[in-house]
PDB file of C-alpha atoms and ligand atoms in Angstrom:
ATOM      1  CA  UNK A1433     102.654 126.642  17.388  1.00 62.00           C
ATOM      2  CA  UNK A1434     101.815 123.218  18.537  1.00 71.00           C
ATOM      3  CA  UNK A1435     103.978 121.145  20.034  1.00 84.00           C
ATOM      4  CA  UNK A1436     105.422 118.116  18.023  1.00 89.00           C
ATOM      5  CA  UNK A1437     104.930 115.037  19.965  1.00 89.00           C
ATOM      6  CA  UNK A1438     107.678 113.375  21.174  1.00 93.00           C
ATOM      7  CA  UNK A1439     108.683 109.675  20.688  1.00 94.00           C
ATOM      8  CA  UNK A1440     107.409 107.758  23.804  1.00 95.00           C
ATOM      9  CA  UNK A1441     110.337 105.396  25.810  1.00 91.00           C
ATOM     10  CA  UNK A1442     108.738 102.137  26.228  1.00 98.00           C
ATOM     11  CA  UNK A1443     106.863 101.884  22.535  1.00 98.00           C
ATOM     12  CA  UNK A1444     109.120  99.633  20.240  1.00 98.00           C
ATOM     13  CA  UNK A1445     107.468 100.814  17.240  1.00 98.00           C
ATOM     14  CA  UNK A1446     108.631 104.614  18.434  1.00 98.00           C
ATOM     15  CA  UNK A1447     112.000 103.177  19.155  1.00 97.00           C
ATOM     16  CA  UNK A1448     116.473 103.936  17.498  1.00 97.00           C
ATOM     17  CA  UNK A1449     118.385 100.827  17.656  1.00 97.00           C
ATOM     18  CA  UNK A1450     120.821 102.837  20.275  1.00 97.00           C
ATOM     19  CA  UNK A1451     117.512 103.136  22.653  1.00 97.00           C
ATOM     20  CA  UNK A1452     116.601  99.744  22.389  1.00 97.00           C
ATOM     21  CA  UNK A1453     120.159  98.343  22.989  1.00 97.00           C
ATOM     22  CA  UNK A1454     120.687 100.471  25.910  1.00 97.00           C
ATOM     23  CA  UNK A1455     116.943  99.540  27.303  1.00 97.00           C
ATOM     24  CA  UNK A1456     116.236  96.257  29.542  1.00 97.00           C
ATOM     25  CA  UNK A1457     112.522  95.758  30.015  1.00 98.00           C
ATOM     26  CA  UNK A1458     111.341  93.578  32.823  1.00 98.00           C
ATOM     27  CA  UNK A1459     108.457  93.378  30.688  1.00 98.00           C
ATOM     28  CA  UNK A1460     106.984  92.543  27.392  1.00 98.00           C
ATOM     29  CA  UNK A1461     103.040  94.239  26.899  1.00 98.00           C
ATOM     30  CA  UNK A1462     101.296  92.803  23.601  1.00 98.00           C
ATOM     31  CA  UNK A1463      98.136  94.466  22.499  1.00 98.00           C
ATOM     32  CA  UNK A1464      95.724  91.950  21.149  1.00 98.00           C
ATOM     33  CA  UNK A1465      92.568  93.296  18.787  1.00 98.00           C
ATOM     34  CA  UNK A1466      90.648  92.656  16.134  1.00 98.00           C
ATOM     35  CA  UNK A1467      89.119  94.317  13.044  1.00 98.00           C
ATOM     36  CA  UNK A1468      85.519  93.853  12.703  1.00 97.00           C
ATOM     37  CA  UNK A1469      82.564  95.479  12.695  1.00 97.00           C
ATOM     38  CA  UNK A1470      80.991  97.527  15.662  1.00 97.00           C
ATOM     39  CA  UNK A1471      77.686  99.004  14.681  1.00 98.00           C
ATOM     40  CA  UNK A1472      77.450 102.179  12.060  1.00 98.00           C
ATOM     41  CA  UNK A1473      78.607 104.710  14.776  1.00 98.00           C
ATOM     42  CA  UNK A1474      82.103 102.993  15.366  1.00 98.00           C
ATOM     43  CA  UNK A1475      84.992 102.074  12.886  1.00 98.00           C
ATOM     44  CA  UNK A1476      86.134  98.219  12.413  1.00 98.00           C
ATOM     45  CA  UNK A1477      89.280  99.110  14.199  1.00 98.00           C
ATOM     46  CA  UNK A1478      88.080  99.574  17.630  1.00 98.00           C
ATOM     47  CA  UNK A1479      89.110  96.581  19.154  1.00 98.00           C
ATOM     48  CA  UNK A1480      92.115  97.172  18.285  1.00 98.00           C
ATOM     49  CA  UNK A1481      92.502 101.174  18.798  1.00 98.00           C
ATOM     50  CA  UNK A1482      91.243 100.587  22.765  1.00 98.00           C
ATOM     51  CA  UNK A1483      94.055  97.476  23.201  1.00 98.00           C
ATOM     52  CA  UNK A1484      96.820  99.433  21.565  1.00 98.00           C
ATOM     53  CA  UNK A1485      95.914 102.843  23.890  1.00 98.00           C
ATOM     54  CA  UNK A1486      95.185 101.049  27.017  1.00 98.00           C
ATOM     55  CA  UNK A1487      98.688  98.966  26.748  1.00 98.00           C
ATOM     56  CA  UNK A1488     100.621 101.619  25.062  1.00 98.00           C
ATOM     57  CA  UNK A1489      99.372 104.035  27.966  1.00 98.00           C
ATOM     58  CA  UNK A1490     100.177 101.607  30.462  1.00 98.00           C
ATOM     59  CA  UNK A1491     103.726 101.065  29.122  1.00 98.00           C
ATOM     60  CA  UNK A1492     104.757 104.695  29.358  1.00 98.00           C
ATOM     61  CA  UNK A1493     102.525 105.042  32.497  1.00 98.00           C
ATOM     62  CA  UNK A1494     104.766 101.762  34.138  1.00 98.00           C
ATOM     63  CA  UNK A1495     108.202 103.495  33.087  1.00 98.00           C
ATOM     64  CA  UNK A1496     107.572 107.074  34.840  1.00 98.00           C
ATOM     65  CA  UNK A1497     107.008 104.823  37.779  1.00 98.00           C
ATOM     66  CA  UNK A1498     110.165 103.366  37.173  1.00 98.00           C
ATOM     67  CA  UNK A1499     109.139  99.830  35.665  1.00 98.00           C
ATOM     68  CA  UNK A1500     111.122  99.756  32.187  1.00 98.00           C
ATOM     69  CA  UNK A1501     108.687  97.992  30.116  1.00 98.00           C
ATOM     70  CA  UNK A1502     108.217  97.464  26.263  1.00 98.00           C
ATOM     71  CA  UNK A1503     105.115  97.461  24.601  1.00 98.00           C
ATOM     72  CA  UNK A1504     105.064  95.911  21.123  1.00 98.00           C
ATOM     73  CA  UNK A1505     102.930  96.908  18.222  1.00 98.00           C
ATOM     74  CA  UNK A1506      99.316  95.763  18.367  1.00 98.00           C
ATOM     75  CA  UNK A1507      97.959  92.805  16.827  1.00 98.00           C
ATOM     76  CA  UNK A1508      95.147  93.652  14.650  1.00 98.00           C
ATOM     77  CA  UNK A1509      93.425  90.165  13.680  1.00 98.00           C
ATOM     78  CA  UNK A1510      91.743  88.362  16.063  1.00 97.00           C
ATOM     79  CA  UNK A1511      89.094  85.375  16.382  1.00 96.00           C
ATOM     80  CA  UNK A1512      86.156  86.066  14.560  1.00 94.00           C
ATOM     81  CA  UNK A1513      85.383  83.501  12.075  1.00 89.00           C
ATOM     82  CA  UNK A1514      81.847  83.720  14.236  1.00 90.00           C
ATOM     83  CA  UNK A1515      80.589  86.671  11.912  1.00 87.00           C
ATOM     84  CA  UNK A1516      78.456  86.694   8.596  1.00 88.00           C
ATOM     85  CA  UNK A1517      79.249  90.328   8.258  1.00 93.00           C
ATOM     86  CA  UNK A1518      81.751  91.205   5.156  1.00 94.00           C
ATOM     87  CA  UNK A1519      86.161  91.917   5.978  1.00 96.00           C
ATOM     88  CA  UNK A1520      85.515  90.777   9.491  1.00 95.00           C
ATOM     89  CA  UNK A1521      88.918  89.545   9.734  1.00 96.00           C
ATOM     90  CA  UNK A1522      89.943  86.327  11.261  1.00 95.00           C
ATOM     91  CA  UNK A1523      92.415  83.868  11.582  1.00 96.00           C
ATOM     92  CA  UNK A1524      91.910  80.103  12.945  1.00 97.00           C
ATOM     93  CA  UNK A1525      92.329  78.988  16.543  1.00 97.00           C
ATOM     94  CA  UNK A1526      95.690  77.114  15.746  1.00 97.00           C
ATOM     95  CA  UNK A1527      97.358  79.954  13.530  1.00 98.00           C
ATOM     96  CA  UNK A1528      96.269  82.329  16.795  1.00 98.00           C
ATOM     97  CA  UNK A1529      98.066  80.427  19.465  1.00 98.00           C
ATOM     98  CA  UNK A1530     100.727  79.368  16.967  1.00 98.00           C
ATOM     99  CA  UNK A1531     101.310  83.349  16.393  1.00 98.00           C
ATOM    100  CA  UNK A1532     101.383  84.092  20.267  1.00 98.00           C
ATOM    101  CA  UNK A1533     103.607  80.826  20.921  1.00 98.00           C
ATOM    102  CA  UNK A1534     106.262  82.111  17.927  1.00 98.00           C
ATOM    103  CA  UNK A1535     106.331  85.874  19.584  1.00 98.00           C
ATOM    104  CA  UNK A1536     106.671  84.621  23.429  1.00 98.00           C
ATOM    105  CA  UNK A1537     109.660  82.422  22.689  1.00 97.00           C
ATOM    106  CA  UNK A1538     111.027  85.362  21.073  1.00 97.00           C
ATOM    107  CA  UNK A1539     110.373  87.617  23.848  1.00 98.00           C
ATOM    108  CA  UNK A1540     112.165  85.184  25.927  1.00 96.00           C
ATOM    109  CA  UNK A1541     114.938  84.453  23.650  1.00 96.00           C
ATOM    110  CA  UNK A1542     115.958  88.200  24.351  1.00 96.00           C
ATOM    111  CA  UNK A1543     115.888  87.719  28.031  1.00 96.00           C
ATOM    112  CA  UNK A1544     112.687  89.227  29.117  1.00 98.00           C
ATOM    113  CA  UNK A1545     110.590  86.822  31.666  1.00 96.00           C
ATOM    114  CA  UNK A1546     107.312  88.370  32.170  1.00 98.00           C
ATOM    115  CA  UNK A1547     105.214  89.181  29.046  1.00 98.00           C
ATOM    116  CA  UNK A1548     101.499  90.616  29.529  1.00 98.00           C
ATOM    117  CA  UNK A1549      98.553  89.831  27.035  1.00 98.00           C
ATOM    118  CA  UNK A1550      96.683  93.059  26.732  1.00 98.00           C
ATOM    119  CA  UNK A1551      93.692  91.485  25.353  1.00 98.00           C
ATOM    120  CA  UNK A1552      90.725  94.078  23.365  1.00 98.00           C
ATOM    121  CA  UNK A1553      88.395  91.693  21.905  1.00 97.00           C
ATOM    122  CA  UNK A1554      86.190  88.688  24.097  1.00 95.00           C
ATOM    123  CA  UNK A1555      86.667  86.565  20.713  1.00 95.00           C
ATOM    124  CA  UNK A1556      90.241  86.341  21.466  1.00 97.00           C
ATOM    125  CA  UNK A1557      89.806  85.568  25.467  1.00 97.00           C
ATOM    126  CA  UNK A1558      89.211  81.332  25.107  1.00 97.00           C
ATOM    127  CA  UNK A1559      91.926  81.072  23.079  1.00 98.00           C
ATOM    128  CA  UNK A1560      94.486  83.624  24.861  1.00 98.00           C
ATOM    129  CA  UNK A1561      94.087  80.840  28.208  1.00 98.00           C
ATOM    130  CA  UNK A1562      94.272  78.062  25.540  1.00 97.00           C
ATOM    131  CA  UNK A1563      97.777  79.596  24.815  1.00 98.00           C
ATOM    132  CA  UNK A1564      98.656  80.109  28.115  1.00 97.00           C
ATOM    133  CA  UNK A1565      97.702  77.005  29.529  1.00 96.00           C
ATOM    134  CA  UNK A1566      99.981  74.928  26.331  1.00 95.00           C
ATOM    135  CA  UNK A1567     102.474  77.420  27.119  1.00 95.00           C
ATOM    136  CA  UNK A1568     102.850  76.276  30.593  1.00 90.00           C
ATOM    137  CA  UNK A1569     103.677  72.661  29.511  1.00 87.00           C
ATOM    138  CA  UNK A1570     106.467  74.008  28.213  1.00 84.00           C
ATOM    139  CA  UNK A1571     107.854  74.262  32.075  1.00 79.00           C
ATOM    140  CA  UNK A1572     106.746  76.310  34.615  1.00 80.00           C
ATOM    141  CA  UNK A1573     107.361  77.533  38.407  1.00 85.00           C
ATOM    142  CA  UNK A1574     108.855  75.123  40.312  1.00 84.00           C
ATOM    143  CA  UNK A1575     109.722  72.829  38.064  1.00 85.00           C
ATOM    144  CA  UNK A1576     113.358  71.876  36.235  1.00 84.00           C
ATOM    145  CA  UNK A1577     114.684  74.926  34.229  1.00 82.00           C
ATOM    146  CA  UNK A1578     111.654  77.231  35.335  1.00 83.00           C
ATOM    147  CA  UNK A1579     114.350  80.467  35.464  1.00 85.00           C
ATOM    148  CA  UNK A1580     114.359  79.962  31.416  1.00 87.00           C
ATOM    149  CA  UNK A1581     110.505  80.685  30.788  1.00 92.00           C
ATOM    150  CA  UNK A1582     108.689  83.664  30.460  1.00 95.00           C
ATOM    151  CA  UNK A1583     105.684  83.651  32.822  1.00 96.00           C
ATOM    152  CA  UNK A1584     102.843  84.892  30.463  1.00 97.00           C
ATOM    153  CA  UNK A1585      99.751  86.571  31.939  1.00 98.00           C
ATOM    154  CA  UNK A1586      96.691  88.302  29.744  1.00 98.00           C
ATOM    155  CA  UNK A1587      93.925  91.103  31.083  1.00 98.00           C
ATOM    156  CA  UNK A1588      91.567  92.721  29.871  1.00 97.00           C
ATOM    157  CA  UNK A1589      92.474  95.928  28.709  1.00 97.00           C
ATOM    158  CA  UNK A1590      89.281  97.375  30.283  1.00 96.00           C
ATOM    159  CA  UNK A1591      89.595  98.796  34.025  1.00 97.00           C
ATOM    160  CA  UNK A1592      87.458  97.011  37.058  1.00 96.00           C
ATOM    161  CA  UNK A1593      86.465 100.440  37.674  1.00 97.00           C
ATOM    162  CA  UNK A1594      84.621 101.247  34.208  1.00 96.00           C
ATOM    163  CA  UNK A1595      81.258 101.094  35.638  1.00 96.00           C
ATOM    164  CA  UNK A1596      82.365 104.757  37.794  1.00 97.00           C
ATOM    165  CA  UNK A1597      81.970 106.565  34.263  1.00 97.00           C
ATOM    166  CA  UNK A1598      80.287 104.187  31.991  1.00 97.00           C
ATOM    167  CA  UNK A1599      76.124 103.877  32.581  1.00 97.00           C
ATOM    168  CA  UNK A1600      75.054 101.504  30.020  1.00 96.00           C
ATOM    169  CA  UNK A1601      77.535  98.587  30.030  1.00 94.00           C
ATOM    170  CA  UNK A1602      77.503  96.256  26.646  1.00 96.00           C
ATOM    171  CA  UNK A1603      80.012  93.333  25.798  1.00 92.00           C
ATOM    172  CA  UNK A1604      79.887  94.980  21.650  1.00 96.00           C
ATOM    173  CA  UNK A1605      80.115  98.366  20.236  1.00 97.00           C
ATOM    174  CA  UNK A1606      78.187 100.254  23.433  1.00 97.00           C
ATOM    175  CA  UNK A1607      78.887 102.878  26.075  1.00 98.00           C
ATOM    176  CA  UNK A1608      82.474 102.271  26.792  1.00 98.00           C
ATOM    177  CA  UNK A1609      83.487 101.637  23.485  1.00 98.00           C
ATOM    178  CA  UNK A1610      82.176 104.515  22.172  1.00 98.00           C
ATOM    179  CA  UNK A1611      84.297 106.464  24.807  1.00 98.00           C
ATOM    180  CA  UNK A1612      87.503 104.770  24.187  1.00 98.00           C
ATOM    181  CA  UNK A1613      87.264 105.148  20.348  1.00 98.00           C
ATOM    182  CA  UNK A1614      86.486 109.047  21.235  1.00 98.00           C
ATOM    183  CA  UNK A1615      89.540 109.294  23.938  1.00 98.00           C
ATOM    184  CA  UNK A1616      91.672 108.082  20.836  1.00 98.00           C
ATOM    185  CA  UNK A1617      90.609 108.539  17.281  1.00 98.00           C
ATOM    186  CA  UNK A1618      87.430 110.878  17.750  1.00 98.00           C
ATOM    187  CA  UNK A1619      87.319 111.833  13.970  1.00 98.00           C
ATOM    188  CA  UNK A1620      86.690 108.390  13.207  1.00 98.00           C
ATOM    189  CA  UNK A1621      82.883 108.186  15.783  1.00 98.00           C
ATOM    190  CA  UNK A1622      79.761 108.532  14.149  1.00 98.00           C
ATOM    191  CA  UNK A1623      77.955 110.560  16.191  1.00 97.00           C
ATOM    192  CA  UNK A1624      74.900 111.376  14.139  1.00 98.00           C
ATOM    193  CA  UNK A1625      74.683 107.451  14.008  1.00 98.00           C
ATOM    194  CA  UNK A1626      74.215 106.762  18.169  1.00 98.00           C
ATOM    195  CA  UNK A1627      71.342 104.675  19.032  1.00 97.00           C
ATOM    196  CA  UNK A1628      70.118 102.163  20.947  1.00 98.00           C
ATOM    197  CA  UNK A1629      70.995  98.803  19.230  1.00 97.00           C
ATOM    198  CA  UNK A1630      69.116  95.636  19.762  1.00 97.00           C
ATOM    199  CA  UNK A1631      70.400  92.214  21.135  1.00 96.00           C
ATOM    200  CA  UNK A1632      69.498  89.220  19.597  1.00 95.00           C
ATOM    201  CA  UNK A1633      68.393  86.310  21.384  1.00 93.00           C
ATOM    202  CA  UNK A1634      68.767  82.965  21.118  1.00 94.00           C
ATOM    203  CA  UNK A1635      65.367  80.944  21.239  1.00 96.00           C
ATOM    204  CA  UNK A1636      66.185  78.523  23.784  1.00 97.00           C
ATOM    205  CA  UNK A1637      66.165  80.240  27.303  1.00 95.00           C
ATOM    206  CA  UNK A1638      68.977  77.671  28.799  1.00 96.00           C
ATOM    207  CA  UNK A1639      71.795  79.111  26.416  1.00 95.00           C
ATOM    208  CA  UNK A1640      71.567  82.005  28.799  1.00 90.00           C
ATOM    209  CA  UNK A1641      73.043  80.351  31.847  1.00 93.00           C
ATOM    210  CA  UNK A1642      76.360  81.171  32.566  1.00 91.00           C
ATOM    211  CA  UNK A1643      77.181  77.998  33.002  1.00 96.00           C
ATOM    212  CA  UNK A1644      76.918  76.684  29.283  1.00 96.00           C
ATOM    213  CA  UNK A1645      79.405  77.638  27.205  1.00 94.00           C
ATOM    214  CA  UNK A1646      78.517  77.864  23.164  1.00 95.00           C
ATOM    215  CA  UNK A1647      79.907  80.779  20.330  1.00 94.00           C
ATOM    216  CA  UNK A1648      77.486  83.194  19.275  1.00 93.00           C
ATOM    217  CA  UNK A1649      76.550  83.918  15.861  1.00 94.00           C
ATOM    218  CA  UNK A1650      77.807  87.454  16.142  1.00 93.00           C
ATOM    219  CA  UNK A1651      75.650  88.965  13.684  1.00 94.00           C
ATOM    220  CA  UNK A1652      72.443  87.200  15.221  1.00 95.00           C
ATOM    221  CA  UNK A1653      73.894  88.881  18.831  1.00 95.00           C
ATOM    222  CA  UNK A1654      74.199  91.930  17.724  1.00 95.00           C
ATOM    223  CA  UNK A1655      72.226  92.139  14.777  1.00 95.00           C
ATOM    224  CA  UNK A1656      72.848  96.114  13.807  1.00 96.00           C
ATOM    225  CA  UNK A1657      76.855  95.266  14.750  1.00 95.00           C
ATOM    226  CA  UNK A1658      76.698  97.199  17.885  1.00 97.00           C
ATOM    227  CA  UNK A1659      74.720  96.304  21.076  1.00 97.00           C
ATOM    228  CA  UNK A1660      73.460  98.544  23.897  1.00 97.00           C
ATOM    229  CA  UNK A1661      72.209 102.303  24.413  1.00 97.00           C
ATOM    230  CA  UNK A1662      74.340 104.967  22.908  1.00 97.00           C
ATOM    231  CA  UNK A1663      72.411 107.854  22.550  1.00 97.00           C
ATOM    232  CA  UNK A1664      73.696 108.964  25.973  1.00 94.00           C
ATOM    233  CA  UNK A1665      77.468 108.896  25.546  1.00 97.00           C
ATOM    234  CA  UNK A1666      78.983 111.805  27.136  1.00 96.00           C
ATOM    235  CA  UNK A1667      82.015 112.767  24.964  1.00 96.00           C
ATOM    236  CA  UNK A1668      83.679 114.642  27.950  1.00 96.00           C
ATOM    237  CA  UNK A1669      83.905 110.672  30.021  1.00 98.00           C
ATOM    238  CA  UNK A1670      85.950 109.678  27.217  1.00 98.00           C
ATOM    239  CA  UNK A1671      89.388 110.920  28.326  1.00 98.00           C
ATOM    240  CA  UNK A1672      88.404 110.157  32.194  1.00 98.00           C
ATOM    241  CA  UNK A1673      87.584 105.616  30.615  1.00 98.00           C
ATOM    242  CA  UNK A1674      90.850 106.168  28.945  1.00 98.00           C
ATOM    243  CA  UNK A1675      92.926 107.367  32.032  1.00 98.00           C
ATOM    244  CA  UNK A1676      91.093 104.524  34.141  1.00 98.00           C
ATOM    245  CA  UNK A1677      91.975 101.789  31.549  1.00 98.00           C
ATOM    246  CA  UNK A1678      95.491 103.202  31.311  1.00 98.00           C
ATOM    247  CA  UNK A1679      95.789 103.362  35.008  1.00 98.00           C
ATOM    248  CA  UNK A1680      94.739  99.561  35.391  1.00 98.00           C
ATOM    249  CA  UNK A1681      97.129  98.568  32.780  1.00 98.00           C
ATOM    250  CA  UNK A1682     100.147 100.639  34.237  1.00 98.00           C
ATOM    251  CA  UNK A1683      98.875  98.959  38.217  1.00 98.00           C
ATOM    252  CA  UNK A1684      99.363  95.285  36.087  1.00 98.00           C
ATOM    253  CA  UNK A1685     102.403  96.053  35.006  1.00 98.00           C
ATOM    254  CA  UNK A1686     104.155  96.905  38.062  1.00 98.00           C
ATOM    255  CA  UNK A1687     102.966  94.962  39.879  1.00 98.00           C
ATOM    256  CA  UNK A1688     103.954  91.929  37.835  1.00 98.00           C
ATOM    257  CA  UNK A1689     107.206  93.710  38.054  1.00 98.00           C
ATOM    258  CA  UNK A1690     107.469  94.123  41.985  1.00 98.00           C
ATOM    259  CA  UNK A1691     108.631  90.736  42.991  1.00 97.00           C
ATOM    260  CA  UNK A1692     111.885  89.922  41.588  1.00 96.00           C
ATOM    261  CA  UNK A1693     112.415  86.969  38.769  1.00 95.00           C
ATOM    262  CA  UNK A1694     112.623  83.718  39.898  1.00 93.00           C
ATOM    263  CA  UNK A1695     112.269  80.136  39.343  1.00 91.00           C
ATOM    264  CA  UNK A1696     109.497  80.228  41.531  1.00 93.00           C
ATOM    265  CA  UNK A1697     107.972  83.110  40.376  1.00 95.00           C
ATOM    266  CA  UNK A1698     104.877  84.162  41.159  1.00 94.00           C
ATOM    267  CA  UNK A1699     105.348  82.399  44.387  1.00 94.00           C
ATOM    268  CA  UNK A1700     108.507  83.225  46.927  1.00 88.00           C
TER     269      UNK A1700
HETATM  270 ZN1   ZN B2390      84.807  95.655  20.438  1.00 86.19          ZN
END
């Protein structure tokens, strides 16, 4: 017989009343995805399904370590009103950082004063530090009453060291992608459908320095919904991108945690 899974300490969705009353995070961890298309080999969840594992991971990772941290239930619409392509769900900037505003002062109206963005989808990045940086005119280290707010830092949910297992990087629907959508939910990868998917580009060569900054049509970027070579994908890297991406999340979290609150923090 197989083992019933256990509920995991940390996850609030997996959470009694009892646990959570007895439980006193240091830390709030949001997931933050999106639904939207990525190619025909990967599901419009993935976004979201690769925030939600790396955080949730992280979370339970962070309190065997001994860093009580809560990890709330993932957000699954981002930013993409950038797509032509049908159900690619979106909301508006305003309603975005309005959403993360209304859950941060409730984070801190229940004490907690560090809260980390796991972020899952590049849409969502510009307007995550848009958030962050209103958020801080709210009051922040150093100044009068800075012990009351919640210090509020985002990350990728994607590990620095990604490029040890994955071989073709992509910023949509690639390598890694693929991997972390197989660590999690492999019944829902295409496999017969792996290719190598075209980028667009755009006709005027400047738009391709870093330094410009301009949204992409992102059905003229990646005009099959997926970008990048996927015929290679390894299945058996999957669980070793998820454990990476887990581990970064868990390293975050403590260390966040490892200088105690206060109304200085981050600085001594
Ligand atoms: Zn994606």
């Amino acid at each position: 017989m197989t083992e019933r899974p256990q509920p995991r300490p940390g996850i609030l969705e997996e959470m009694t009343l009892p646990e959570i009353e007895a439980f006193e995070p240091e830390i709030v961890v949001i997931p933050v995805g999106s639904t939207e298309p990525h190619g025909p080999h990967l599901p419009y969840g993935t976004d979201t399904f690769a925030a939600r594992a790396a955080a949730e991971q992280g979370t339970v990772l962070a309190n065997e370590r001994g860093t009580p941290a809560l990890c709330y239930p993932a957000l699954a619409v981002g930013l993409n009103v950038n797509f032509g392509w049908p159900f690619a769900l979106s909301m508006k900037v305003p309603t975005f950082t309005q959403l993360l505003t209304d859950l941060c002062e409730e984070i801190e109206s229940w004490g907690v004063r560090r809260i980390l963005l796991v972020n899952g989808h590049g849409g969502n990045t510009a307007a995550i530090q848009a958030f962050q940086r209103n958020w801080a005119h709210r009051g922040c280290a150093g100044m009068p009453g800075a012990e009351d707010h919640a210090f509020v830092c985002s990350v990728l949910r994607r590990s620095p060291r990604n490029s040890e297992v994955v071989r073709h990087p992509s910023n949509h629907g690639g390598e890694a992608e693929t991997l972390e959508v197989l660590a999690v939910r492999p019944e829902l990868v295409r496999t017969e459908k792996f290719d190598e998917f075209p980028f667009g580009e755009p006709a005027l060569d400047i738009l391709d320095n870093p330094r410009l900054h301009w949204v992409r049509p992102w059905h003229l970027h990646v005009p099959r919904g997926a970008g990048g070579e996927t015929r290679d994908v390894r299945p058996e890297d999957a669980d070793k991108l998820q454990a990476l991406n887990a581990e970064w999340i868990a390293d975050v979290i403590c260390d966040l945690c490892s200088l105690p609150w206060s109304a200085r923090y981050p600085y001594e």
